[in-house]
GROMACS .gro file of C-alpha atoms in nm:
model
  281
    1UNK     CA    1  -2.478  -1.929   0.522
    2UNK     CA    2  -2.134  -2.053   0.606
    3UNK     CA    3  -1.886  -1.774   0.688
    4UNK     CA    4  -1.611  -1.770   0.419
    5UNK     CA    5  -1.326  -1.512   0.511
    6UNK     CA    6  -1.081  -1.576   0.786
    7UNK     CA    7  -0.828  -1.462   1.002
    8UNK     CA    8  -0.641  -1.458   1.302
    9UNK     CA    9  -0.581  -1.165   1.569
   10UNK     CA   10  -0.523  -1.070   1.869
   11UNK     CA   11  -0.863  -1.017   2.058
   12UNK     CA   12  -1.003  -0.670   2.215
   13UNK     CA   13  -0.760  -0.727   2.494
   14UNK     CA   14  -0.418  -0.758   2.332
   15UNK     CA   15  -0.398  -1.064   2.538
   16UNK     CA   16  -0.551  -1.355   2.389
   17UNK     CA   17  -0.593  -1.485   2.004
   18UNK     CA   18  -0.909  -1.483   1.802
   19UNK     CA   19  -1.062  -1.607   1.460
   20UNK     CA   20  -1.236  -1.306   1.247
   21UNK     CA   21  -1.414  -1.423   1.006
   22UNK     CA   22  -1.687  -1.283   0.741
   23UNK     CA   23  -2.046  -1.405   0.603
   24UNK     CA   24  -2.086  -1.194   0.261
   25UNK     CA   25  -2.487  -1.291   0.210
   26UNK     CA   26  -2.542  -1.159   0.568
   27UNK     CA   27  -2.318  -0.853   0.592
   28UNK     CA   28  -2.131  -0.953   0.920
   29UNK     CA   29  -1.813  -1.022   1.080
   30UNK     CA   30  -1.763  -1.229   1.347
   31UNK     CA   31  -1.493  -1.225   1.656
   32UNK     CA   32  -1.499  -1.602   1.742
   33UNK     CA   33  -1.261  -1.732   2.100
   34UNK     CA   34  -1.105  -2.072   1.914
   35UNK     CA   35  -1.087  -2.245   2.273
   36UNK     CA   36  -1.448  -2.181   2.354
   37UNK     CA   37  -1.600  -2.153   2.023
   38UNK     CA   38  -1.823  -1.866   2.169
   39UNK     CA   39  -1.869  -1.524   1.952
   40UNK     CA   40  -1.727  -1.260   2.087
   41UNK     CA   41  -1.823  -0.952   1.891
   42UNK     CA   42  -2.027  -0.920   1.574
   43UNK     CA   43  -1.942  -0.589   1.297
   44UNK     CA   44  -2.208  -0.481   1.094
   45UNK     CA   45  -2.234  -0.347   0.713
   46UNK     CA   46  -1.973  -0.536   0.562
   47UNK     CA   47  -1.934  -0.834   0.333
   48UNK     CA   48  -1.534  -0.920   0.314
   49UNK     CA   49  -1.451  -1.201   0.011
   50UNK     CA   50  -1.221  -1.500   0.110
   51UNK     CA   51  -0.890  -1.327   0.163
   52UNK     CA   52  -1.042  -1.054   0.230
   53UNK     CA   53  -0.956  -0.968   0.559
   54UNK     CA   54  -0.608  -0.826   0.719
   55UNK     CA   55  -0.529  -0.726   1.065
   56UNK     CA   56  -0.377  -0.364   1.076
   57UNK     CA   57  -0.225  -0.362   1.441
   58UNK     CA   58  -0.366  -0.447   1.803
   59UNK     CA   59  -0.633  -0.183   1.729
   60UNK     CA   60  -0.775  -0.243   1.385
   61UNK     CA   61  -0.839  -0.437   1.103
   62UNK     CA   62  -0.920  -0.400   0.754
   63UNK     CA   63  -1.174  -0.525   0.494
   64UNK     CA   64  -1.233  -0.547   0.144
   65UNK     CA   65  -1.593  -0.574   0.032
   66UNK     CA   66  -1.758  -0.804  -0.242
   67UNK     CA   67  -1.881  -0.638  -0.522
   68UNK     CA   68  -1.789  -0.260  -0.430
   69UNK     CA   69  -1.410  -0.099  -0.486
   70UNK     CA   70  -1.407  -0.005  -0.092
   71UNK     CA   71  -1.217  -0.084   0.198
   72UNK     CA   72  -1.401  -0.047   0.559
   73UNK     CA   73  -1.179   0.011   0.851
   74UNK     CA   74  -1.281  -0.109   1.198
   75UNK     CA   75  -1.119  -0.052   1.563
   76UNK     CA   76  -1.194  -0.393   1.736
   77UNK     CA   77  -1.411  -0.136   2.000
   78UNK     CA   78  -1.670  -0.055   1.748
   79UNK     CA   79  -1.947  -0.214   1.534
   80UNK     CA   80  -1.980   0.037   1.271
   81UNK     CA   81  -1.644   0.102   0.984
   82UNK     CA   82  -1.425   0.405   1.136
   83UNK     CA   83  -1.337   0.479   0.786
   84UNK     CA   84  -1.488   0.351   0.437
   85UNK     CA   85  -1.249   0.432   0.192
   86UNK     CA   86  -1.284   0.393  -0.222
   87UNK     CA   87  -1.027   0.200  -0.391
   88UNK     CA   88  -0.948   0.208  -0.765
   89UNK     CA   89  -1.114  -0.156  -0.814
   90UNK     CA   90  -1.241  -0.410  -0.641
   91UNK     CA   91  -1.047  -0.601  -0.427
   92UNK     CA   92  -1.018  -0.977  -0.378
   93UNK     CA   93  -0.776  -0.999  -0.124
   94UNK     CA   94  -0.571  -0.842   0.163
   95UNK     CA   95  -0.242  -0.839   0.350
   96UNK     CA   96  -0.086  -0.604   0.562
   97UNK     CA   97   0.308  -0.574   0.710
   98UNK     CA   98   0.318  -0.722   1.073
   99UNK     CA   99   0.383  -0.320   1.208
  100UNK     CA  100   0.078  -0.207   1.043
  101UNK     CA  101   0.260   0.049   0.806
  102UNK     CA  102   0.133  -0.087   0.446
  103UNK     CA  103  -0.138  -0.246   0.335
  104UNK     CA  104  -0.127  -0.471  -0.030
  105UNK     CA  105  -0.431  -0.499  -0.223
  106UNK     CA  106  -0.528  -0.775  -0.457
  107UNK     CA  107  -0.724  -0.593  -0.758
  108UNK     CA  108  -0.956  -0.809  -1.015
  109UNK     CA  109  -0.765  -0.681  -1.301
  110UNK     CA  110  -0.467  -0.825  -1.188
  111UNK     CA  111  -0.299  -0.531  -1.006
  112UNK     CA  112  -0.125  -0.459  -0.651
  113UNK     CA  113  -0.148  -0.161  -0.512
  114UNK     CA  114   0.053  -0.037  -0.184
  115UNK     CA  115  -0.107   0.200   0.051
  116UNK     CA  116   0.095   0.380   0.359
  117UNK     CA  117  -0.202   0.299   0.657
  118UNK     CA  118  -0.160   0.592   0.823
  119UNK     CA  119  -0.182   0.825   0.540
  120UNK     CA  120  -0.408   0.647   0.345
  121UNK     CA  121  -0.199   0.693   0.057
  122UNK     CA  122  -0.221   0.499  -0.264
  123UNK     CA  123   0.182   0.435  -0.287
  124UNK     CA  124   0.205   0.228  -0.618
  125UNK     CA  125  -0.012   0.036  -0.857
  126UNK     CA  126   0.163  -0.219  -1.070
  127UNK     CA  127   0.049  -0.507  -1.308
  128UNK     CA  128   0.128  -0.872  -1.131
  129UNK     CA  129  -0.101  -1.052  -1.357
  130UNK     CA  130  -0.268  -1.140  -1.676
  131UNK     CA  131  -0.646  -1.191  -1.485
  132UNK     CA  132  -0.758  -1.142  -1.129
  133UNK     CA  133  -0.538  -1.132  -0.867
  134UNK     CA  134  -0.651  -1.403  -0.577
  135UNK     CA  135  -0.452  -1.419  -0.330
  136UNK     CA  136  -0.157  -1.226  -0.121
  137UNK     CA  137   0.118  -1.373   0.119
  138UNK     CA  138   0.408  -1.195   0.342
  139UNK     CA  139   0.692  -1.318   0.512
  140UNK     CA  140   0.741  -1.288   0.858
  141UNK     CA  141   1.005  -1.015   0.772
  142UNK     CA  142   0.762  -0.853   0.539
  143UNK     CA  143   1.054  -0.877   0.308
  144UNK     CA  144   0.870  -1.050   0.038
  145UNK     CA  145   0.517  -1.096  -0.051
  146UNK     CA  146   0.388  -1.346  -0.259
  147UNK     CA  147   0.061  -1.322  -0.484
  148UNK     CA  148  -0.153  -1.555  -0.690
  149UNK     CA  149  -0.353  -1.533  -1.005
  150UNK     CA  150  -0.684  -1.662  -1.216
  151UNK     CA  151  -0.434  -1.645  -1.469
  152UNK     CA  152  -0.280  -1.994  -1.319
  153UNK     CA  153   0.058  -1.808  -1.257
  154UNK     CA  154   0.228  -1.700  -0.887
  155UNK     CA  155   0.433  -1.427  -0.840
  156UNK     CA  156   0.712  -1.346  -0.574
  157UNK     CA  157   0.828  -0.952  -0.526
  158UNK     CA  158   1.085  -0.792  -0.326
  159UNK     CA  159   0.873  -0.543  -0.111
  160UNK     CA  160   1.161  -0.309  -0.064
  161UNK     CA  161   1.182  -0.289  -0.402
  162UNK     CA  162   0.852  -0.198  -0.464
  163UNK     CA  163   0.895   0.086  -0.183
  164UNK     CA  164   1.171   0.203  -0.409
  165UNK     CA  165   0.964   0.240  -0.714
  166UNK     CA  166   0.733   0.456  -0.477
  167UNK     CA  167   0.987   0.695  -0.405
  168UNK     CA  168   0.942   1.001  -0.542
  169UNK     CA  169   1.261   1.044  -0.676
  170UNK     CA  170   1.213   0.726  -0.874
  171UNK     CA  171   1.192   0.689  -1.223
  172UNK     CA  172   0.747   0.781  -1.303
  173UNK     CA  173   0.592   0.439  -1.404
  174UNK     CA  174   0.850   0.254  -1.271
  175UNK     CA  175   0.724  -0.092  -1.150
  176UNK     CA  176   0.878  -0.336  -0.963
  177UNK     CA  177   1.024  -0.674  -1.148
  178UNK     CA  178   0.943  -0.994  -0.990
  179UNK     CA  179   1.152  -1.200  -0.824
  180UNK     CA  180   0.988  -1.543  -0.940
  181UNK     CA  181   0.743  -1.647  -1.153
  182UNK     CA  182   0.614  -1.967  -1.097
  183UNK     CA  183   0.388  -2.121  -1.362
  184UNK     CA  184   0.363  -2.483  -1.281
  185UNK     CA  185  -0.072  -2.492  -1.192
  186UNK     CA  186  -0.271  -2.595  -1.449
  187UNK     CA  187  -0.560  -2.356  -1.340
  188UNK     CA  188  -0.605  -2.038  -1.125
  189UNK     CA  189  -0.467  -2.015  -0.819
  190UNK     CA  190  -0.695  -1.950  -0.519
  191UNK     CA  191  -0.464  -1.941  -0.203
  192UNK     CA  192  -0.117  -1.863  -0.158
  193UNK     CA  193   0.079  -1.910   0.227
  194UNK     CA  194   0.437  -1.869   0.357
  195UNK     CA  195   0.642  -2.007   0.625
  196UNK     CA  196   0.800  -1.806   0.930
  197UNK     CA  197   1.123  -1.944   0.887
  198UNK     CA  198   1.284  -1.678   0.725
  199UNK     CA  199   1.485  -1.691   0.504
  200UNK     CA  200   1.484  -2.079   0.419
  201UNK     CA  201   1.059  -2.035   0.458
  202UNK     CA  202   0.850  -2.300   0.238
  203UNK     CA  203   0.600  -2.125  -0.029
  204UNK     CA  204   0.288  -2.270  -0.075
  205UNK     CA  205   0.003  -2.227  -0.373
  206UNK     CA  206  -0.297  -2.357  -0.394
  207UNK     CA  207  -0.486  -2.412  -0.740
  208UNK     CA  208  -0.849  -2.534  -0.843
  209UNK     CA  209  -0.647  -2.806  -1.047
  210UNK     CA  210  -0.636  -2.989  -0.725
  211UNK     CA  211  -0.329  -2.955  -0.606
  212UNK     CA  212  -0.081  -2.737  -0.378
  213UNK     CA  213   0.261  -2.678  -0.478
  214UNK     CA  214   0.523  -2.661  -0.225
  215UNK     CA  215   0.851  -2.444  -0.301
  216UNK     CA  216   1.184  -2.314  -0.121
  217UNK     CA  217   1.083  -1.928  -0.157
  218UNK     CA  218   1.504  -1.895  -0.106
  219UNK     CA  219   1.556  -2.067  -0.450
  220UNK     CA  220   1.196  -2.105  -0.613
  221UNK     CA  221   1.283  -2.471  -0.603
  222UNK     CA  222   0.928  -2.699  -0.662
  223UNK     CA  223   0.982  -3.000  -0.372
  224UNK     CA  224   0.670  -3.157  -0.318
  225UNK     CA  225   0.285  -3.138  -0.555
  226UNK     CA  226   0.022  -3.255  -0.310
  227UNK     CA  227  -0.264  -3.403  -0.507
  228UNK     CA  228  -0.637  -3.366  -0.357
  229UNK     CA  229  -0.981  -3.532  -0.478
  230UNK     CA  230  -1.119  -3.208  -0.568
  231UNK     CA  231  -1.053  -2.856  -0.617
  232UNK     CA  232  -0.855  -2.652  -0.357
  233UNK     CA  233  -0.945  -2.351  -0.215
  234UNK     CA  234  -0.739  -2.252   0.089
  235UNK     CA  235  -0.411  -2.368   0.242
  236UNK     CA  236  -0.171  -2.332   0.552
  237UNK     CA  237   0.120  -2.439   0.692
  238UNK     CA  238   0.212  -2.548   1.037
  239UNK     CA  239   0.429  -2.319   1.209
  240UNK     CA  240   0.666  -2.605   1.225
  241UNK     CA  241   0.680  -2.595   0.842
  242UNK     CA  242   0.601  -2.985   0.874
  243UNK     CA  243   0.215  -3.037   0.764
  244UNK     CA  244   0.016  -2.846   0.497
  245UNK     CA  245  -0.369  -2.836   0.560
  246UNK     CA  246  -0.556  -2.711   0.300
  247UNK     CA  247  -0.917  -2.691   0.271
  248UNK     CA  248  -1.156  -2.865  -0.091
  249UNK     CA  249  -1.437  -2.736  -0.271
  250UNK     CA  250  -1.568  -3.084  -0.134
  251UNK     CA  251  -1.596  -2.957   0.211
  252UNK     CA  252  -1.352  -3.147   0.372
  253UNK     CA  253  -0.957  -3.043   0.523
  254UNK     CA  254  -0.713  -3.248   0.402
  255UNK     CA  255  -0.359  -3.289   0.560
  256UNK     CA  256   0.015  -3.388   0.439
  257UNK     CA  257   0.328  -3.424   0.654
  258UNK     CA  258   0.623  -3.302   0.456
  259UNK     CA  259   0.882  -3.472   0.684
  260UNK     CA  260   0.771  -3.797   0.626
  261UNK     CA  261   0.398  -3.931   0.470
  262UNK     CA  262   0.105  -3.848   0.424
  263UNK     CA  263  -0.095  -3.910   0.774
  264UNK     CA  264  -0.409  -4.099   0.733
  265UNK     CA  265  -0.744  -3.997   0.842
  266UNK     CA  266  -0.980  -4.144   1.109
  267UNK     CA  267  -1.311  -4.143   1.199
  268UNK     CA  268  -1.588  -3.925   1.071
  269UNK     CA  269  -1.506  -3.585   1.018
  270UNK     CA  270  -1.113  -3.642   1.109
  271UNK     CA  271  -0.856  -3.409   0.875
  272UNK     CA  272  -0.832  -3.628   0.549
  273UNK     CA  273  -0.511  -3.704   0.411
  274UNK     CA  274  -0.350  -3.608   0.081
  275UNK     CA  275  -0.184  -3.811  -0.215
  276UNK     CA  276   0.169  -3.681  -0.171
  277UNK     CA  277   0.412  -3.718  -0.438
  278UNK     CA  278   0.818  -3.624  -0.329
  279UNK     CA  279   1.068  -3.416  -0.543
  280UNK     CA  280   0.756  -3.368  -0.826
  281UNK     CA  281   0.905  -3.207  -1.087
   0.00000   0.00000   0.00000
């Protein structure tokens, strides 16, 4: 069984990076070394979906569990979870602020929810979309964070702002309003990424119509729609902000270059390139 969530660290050592990734049928985690391809440490008892993974600090990570509203905590020195906590749902994806002070859920009815890490605190719950929440994006800043939805739509909030409407002193129910709301994908979205180029950073979605959409987070502008042969489920960006990879339900990576053309593939098992259409509208 292929492993299907990913991320990157820093390994045990605080020295090095590292791939984590998860294999749901089996239970596991996996520390990989991406120079060596050797695995470096395997965690037990835990079945994280895609996106369902996030990297607290140098210490631990964090992971959401198929089928179950928990979140298991890990210290990179241990097998076992630290900490299993319950959440109000289950969760289909994860992101947490570069300092390791809050963590963002992705619920399947279609609601965030904020937790302080060190409390454990559920800070807010608010409604970000019409069916299951997929996928969750910060900045580099952690200024702004970015989520996508079954519901086709992709949604960009001020994270101060929603720390605001946690504050005590706020307004009870308050909810934080939404900076954009992009609605250009035919169907749901499955992957959402952002730039490091803050503020001018390029917003990416990815959608099972087959196709990523490329924005200006700054001014929500739409500047490229990258077409693929088959539904997407995963994308990046370089940290260049020149080439989008994204990963098909076909198996295969495909690749554009934003500056300039699509780059065309090359032998067996190269990247594959993308139909890339300029200025789409």
């Amino acid at each position: 069984t292929r492993s299907r969530a990913l991320v990157g660290a820093r390994a045990m050592d605080g020295t090095a990076t590292a791939l984590l990734t998860s294999c749901p049928a089996k239970r596991e985690l996996h520390v990989w070394d991406p120079l060596s391809g050797l695995v470096l440490r395997t965690y037990k008892d835990c079945a994280a979906p895609p996106r369902g993974l996030a990297v607290v600090d140098a210490g631990h990570f964090v992971a959401a569990q198929v089928g179950r509203p928990q979140l298991h905590i890990y210290s990179w020195a241990r097998e076992q979870p630290t900490f299993r906590c319950q959440t109000p749902e289950e969760l289909r994806a994860l992101v947490c602020t570069s300092d390791g002070t809050y963590c963002i859920g992705a619920g399947c009815s279609g609601r965030l929810y904020l937790w302080a890490i060190r409390s454990g605190s559920l800070l807010l719950a608010w409604d970000a979309h019409f069916k299951s929440s997929t996928a969750l994006a910060l900045t580099a800043d952690d200024s702004v964070l970015i989520s996508g939805g079954a519901d086709a739509l992709v949604t960009v909030w001020s994270l101060a702002d929603a720390l605001a409407c946690a504050d005590p002193s706020s307004a009870r129910g308050a909810s934080p309003t939404p900076l954009w709301t992009w609605s250009s994908h035919a169907l749901a979205v499955t992957d959402v990424a952002v730039g490091r180029t803050c503020p001018g950073s390029l917003a990416l979605s990815a959608s099972l119509d087959g196709t990523v959409h490329v924005r200006e987070l700054a001014r929500g502008e739409l500047l490229h729609v990258l077409r693929a042969p088959a539904p997407v489920h995963s994308v990046c960006l370089s940290p260049c902000e020149h080439s989008v990879f994204a990963g098909t339900a076909a198996g295969l990576v495909h690749e554009a270059t934003l500056v300039l053309t699509a780059r065309c593939g090359g032998a067996d098992g190269a990247v594959q390139p993308f139909e890339l259409e300029h200025g789409a509208a």
